[in-house]
CSV table of C-alpha atoms in Angstrom, one decimal:
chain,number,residue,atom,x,y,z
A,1,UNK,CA,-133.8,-134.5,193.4
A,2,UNK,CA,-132.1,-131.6,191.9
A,3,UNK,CA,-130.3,-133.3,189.2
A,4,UNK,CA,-130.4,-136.2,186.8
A,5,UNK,CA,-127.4,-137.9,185.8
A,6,UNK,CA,-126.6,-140.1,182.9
A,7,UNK,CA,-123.7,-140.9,181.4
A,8,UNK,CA,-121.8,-137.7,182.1
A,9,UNK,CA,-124.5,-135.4,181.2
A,10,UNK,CA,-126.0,-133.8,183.8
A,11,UNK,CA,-130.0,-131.9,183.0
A,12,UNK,CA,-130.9,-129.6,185.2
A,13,UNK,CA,-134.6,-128.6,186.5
A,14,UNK,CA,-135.0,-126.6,183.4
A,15,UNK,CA,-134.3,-129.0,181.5
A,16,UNK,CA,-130.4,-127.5,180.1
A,17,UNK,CA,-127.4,-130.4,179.8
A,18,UNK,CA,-124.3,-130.0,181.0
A,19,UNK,CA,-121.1,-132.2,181.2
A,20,UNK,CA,-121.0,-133.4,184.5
A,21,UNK,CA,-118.0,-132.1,186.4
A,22,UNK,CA,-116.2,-134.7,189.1
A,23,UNK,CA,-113.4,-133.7,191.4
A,24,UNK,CA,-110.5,-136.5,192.2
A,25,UNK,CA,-108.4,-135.4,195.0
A,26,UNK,CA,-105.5,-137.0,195.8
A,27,UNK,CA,-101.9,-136.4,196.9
A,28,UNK,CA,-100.2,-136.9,193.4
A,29,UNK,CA,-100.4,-139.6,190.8
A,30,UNK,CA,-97.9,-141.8,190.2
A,31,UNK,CA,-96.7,-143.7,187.3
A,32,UNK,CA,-99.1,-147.0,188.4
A,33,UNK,CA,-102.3,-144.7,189.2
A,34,UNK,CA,-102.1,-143.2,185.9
A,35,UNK,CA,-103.5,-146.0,183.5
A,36,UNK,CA,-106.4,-146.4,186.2
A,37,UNK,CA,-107.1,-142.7,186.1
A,38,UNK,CA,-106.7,-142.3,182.0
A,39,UNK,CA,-109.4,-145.3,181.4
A,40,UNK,CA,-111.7,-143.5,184.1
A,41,UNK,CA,-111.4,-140.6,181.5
A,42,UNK,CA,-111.6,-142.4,178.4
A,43,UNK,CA,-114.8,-144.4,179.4
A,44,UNK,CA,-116.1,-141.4,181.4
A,45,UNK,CA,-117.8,-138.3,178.9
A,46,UNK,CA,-117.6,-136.1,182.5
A,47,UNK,CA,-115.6,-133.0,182.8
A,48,UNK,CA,-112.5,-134.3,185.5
A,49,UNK,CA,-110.4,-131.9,187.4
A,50,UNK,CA,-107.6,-134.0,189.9
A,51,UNK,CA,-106.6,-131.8,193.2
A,52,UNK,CA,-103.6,-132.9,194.5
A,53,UNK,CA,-102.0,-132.2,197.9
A,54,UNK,CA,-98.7,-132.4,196.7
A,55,UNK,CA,-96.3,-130.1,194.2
A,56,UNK,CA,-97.1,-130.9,190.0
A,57,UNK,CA,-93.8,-132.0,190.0
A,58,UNK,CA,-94.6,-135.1,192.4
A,59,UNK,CA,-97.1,-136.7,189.8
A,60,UNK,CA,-95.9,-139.0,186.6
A,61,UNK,CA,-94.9,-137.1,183.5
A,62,UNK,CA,-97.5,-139.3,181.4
A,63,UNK,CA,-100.0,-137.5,183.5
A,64,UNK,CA,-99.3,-133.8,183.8
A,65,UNK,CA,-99.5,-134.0,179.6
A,66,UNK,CA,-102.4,-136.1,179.6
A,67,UNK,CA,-104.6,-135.1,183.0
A,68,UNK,CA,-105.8,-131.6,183.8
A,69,UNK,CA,-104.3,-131.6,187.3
A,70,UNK,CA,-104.7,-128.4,189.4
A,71,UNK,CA,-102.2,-128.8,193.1
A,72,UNK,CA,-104.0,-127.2,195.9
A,73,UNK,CA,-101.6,-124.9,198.0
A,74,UNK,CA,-101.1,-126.4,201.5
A,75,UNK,CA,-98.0,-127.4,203.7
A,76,UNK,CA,-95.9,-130.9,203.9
A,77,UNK,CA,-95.3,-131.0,207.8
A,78,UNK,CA,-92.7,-133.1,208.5
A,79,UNK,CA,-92.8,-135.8,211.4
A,80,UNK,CA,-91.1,-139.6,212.2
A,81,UNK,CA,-92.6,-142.4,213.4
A,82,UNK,CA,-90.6,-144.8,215.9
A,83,UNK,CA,-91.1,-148.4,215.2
A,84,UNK,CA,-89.7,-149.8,218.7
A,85,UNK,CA,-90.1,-153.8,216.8
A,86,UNK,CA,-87.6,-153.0,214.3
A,87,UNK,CA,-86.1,-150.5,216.0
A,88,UNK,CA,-86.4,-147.9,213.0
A,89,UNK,CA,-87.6,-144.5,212.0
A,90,UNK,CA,-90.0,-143.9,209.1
A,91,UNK,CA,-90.1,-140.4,207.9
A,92,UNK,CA,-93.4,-139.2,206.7
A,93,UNK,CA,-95.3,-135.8,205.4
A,94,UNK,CA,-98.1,-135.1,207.0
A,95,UNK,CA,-100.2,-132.7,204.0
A,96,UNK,CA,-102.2,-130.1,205.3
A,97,UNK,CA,-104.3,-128.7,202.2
A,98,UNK,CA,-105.1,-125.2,202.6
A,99,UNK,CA,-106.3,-124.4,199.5
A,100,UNK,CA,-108.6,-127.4,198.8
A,101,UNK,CA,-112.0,-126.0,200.1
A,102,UNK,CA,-111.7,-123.1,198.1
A,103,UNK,CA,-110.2,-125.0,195.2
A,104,UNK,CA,-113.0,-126.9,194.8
A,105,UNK,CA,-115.8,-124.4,195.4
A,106,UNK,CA,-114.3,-123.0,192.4
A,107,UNK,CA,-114.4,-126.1,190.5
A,108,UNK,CA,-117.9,-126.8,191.8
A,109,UNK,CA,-117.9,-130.1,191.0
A,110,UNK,CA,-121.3,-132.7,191.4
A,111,UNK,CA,-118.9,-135.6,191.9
A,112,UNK,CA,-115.8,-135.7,194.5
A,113,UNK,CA,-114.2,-138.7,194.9
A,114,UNK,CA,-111.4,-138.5,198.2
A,115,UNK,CA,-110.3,-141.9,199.4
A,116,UNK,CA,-107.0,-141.2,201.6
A,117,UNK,CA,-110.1,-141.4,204.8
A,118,UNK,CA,-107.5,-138.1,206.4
A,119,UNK,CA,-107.7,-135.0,206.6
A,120,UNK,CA,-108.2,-134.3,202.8
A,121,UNK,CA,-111.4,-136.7,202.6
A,122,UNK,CA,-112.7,-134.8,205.5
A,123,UNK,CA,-112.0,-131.6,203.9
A,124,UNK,CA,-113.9,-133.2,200.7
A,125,UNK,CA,-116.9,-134.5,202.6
A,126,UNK,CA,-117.4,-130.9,204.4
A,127,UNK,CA,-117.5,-128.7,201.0
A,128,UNK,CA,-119.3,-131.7,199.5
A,129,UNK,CA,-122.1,-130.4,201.8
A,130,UNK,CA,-121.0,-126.8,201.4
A,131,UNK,CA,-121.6,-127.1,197.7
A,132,UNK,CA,-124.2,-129.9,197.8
A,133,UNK,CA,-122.3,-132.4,195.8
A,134,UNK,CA,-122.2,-136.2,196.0
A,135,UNK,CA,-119.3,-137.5,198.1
């Protein structure tokens, strides 16, 4: 086991702490996400960077001051679903990150926490292995 973790402190084989550095991805944060994700900080003594898939602007303004968020670069594809039940069209964007690997090999976090199960958590899970970091 190459590392040893304890409450955010991560000792390495020779023996040298650091902070233990977690990656959140997500598409933004919004206004009801933000009190989960500011406890998770409080309570947690890890280093946390947030990726998200979508523009700064998109997440709360509570959290751009308070969160270090870094947006990956990637494109919003645009596409419509056809419900024939209700006979209506839901618009969606379909965020294809483009910048996320590379964002995170540069972060190189231990920790990366994805939970959307699309193509961002695949994206996560792949340079989790890359960089050899819990998933």
């Amino acid at each position: 086991m190459p590392h040893q973790f304890t409450h955010g402190i991560n000792t390495t084989k020779r023996g040298k702490q650091r902070m233990i550095r977690v990656a959140i991805v997500t598409n933004y944060i919004p206004d009801y996400r933000y009190p989960v994700f500011q406890r998770v900080k409080e309570l947690c003594s890890a280093q946390l960077q947030f990726f998200t898939s979508s523009p700064i602007e998109h997440s709360c303004e509570i959290a751009r001051k308070h969160l270090k968020i870094k947006p990956s670069r990637g494109l919003n594809v645009r596409f419509r679903t056809k419900h024939k039940a209700t006979n209506t069209t839901q618009r969606e964007l379909l965020p294809l990150p483009l910048s996320l690997v590379t964002d995170l090999i540069g972060f190189r976090p231990q920790i990366i926490i994805a939970g959307d199960f699309g193509l961002r958590s695949l994206l996560c899970w792949i340079t989790s292995r890359l960089i050899r970091s819990r998933f």
